[in-house]
Coordinates of N, CA, C and O in Angstrom, one line a residue:
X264 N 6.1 167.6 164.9 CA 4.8 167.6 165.6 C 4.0 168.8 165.2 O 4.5 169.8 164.9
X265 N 2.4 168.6 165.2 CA 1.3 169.5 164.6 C 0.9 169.9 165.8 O 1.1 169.1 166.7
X266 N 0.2 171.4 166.3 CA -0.3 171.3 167.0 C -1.9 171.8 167.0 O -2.2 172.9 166.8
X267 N -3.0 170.6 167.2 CA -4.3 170.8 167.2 C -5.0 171.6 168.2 O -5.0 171.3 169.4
X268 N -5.6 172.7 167.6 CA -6.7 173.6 167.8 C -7.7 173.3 167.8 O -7.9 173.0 166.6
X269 N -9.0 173.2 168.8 CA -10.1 173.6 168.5 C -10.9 175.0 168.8 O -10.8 175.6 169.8
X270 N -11.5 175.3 168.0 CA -12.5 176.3 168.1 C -13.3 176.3 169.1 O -13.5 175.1 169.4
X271 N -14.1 177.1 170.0 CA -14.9 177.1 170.7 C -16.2 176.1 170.7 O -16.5 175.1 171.5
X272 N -16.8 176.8 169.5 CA -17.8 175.9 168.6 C -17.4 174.3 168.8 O -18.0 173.5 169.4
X273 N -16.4 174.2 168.0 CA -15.9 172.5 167.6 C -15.7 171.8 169.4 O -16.1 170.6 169.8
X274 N -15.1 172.6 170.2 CA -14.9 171.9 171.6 C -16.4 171.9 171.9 O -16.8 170.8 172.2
X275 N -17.2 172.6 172.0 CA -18.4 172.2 172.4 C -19.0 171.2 171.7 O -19.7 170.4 172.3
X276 N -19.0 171.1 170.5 CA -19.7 170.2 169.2 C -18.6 168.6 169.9 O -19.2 167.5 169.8
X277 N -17.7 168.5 170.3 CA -16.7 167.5 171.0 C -17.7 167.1 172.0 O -18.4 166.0 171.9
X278 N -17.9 167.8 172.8 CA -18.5 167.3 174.2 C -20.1 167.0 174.4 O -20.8 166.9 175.4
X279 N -20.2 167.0 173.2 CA -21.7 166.5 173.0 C -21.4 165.3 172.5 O -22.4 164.8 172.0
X280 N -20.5 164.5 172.4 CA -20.5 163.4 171.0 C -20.7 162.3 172.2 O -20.6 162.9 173.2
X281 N -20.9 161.1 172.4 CA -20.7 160.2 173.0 C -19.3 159.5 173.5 O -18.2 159.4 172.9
X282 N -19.5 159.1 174.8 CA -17.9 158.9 175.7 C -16.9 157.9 174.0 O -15.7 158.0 173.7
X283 N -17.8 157.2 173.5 CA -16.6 156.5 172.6 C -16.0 156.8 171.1 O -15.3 156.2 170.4
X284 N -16.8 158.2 170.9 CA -17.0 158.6 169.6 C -16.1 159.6 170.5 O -15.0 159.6 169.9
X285 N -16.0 160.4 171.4 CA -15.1 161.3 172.1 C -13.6 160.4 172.2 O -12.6 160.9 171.8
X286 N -13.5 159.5 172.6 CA -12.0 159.1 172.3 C -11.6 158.1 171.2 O -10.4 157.6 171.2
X287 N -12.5 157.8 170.4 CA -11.9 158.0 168.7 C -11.4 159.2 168.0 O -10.7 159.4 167.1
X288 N -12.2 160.1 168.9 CA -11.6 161.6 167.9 C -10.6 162.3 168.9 O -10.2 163.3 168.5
X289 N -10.3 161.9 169.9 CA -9.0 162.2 170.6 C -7.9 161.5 169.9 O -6.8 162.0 169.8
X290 N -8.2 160.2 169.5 CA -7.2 159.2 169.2 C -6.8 159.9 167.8 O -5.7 160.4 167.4
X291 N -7.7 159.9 167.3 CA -7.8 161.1 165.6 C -6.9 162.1 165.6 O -5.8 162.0 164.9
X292 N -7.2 162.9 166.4 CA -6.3 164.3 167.2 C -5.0 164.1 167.1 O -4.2 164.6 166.2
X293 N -4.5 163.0 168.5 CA -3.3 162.6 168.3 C -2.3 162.1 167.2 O -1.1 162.3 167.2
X294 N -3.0 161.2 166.3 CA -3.0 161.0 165.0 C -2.1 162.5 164.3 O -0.9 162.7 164.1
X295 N -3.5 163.6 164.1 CA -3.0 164.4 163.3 C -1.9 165.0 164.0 O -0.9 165.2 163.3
X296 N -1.8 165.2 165.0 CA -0.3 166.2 166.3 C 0.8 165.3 165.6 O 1.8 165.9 165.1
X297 N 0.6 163.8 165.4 CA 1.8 163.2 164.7 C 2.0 163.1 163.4 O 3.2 163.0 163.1
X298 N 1.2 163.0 162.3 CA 1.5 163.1 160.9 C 0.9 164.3 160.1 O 0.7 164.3 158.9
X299 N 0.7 165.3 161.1 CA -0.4 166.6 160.1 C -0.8 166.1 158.5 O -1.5 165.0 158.4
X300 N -0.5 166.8 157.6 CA -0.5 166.9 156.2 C -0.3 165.1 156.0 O -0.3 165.0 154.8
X301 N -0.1 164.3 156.2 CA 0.5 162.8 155.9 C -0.4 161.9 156.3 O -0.4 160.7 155.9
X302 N -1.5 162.5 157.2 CA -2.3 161.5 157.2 C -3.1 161.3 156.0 O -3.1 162.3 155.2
X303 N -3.8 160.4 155.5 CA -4.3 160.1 154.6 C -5.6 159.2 154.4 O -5.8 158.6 155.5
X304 N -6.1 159.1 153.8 CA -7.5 158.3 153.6 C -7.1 157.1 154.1 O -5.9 157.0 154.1
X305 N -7.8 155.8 154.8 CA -9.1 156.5 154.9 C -9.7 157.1 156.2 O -10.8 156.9 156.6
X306 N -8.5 158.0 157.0 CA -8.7 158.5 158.2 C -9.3 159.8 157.4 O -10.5 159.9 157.3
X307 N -8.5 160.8 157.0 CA -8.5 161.9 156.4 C -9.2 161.6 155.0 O -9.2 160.5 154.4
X308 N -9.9 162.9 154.6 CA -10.6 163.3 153.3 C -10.2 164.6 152.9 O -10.2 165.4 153.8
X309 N -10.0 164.9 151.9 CA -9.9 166.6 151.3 C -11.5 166.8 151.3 O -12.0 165.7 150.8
X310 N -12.1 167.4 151.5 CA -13.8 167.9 151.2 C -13.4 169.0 150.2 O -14.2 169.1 149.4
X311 N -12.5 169.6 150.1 CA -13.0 170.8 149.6 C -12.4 172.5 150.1 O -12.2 172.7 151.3
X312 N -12.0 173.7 149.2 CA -12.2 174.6 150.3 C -11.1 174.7 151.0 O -11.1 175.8 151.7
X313 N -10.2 174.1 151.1 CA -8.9 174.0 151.9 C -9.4 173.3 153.2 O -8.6 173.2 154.1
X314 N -10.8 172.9 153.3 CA -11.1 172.0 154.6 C -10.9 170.4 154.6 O -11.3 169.9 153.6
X315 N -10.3 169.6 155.7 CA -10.2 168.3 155.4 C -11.0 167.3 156.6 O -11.2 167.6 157.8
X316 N -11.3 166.4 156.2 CA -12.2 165.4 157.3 C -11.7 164.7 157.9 O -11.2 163.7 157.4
X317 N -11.6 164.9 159.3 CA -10.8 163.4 160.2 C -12.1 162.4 160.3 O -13.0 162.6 161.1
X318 N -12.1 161.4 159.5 CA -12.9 160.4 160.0 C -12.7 159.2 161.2 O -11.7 158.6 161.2
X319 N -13.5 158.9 161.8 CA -13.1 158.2 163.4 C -14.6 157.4 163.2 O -15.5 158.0 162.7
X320 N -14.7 155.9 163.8 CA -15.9 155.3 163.3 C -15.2 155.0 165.1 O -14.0 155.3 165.5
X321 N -16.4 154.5 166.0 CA -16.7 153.9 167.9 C -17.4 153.2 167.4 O -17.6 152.9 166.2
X322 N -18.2 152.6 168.6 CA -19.5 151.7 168.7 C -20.6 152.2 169.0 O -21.6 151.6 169.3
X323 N -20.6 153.5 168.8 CA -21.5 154.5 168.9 C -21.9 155.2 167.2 O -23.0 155.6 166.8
X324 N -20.7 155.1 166.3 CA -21.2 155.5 164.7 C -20.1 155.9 164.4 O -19.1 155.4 164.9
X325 N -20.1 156.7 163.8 CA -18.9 157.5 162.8 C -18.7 159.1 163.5 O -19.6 159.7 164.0
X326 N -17.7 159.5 163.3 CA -17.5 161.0 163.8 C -16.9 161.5 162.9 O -16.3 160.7 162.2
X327 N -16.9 163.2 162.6 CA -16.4 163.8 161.7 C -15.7 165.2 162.4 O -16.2 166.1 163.1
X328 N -14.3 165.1 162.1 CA -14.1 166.5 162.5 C -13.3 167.3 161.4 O -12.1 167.0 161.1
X329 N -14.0 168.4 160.8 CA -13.3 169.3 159.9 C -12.4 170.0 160.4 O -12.5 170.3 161.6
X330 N -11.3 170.6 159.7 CA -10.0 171.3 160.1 C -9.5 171.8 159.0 O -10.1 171.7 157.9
X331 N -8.2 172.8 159.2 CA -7.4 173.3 158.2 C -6.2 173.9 158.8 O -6.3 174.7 159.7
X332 N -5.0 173.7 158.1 CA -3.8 173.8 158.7 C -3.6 175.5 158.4 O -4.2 176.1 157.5
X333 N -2.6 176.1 159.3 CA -2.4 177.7 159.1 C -0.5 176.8 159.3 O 0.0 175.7 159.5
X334 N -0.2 178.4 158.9 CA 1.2 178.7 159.0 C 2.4 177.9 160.4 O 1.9 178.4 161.5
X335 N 3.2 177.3 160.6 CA 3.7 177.0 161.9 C 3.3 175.6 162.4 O 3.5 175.3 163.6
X336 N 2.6 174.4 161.3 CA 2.7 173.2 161.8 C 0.9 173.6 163.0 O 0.7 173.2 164.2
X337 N 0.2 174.2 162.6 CA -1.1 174.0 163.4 C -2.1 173.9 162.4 O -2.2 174.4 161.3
X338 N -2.6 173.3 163.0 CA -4.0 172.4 162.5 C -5.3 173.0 163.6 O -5.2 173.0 164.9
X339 N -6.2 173.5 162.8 CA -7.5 174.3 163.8 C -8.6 173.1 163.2 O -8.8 172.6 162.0
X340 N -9.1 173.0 164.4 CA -10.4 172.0 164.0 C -11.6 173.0 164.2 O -11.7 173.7 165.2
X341 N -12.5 173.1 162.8 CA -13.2 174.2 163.4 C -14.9 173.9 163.5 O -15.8 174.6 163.8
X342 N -15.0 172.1 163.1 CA -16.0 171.8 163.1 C -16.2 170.5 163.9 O -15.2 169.9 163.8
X343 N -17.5 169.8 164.7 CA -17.1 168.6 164.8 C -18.5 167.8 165.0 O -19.2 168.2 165.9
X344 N -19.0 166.6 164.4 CA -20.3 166.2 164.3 C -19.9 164.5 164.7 O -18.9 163.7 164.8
X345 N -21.8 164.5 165.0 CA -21.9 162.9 164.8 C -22.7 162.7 163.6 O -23.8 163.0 163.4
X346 N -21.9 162.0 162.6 CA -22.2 161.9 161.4 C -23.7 160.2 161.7 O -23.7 159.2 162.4
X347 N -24.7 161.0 160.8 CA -25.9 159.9 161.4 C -26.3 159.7 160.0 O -27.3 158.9 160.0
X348 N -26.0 160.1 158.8 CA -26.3 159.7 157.3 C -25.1 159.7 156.2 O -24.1 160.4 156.3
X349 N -25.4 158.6 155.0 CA -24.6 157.9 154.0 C -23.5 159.2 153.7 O -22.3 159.0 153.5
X350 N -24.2 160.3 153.8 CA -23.2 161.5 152.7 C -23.4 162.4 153.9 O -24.5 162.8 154.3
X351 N -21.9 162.9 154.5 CA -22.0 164.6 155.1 C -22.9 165.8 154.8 O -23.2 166.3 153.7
X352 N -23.2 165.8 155.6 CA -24.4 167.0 155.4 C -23.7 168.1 154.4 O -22.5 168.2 154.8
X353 N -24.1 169.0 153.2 CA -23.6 170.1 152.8 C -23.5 171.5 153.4 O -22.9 172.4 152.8
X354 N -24.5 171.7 155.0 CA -24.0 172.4 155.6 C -22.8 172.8 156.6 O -22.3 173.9 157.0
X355 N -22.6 171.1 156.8 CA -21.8 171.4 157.7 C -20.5 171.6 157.4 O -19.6 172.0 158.1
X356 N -20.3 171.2 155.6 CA -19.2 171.3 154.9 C -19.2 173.2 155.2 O -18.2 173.7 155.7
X357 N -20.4 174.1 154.6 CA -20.6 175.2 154.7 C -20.4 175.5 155.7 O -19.7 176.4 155.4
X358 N -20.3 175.5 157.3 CA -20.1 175.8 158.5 C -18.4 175.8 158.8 O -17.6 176.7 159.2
X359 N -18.2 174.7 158.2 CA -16.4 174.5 158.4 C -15.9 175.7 157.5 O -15.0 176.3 158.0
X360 N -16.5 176.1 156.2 CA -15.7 176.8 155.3 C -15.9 178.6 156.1 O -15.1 179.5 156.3
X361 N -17.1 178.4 156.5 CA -17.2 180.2 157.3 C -16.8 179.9 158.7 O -17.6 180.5 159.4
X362 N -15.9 179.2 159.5 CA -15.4 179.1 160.5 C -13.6 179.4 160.4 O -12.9 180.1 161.1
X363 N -13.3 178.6 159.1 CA -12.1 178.6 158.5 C -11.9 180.3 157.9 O -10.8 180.7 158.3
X364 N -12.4 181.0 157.2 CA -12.3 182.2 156.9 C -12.5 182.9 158.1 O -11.7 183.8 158.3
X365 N -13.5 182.7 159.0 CA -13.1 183.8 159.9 C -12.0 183.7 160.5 O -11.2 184.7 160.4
X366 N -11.6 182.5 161.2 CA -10.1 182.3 161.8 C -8.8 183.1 160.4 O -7.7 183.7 160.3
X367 N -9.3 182.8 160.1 CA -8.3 183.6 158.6 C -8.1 185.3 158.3 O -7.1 186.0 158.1
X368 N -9.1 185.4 158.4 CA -9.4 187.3 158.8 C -8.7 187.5 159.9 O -7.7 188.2 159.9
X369 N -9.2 187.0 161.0 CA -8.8 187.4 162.6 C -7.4 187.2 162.4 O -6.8 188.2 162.7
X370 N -6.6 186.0 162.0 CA -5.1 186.5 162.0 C -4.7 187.0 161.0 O -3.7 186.4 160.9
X371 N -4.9 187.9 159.9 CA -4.5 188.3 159.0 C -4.8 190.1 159.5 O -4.3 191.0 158.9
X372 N -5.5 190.2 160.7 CA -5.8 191.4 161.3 C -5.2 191.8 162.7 O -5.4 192.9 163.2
X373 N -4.3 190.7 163.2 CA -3.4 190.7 164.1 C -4.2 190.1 165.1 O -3.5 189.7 166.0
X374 N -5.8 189.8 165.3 CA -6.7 190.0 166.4 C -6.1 188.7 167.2 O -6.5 188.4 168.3

């Protein structure tokens, strides 16, 4: 078993999404708690960066939540959108990568 983290940020970016786009990406979640690293396309995407994409489609659109695994079987979600165009935005890839580094400093600093 994995265990999923969200970030501050990403839990708030969660509770903005719509009630059915919020439990596709619960279902997503639980997903990753059971196959971390094993899930695979076309739920999961590598983007890049050591960041990867949980994809989740509702009747509301598609959802995106970026993550990246640390040491001990955990998985930090440190980004999470309602995807509303053909290609991910390239900021928010940018947002995941400076969320993922800071979480990275802070435990490499004991914080």
């Amino acid at each position: 078993m994995y265990q999923v983290a969200l970030t501050r940020s990403a839990q708030k970016e969660l509770e903005r999404l719509s009630p059915t786009l919020v439990a596709a990406m619960l279902f997503g979640f639980t997903q990753l708690t059971e196959f971390g690293p094993f899930l695979q396309e076309p739920q999961v995407r590598y983007v890049g960066e050591g960041i990867r994409e949980l994809r989740v489609t509702s009747l509301d659109g598609q959802g995106r939540a970026f993550y990246f695994f640390m040491e001990g079987r955990q998985v930090n979600v440190v980004h999470v959108l309602h995807k509303k165009t053909q290609k991910t935005p390239r900021q928010s890839l940018k947002l995941a990568v400076q969320r993922m580094k800071a979480i990275k400093r802070r435990s490499q600093h004991g914080d």
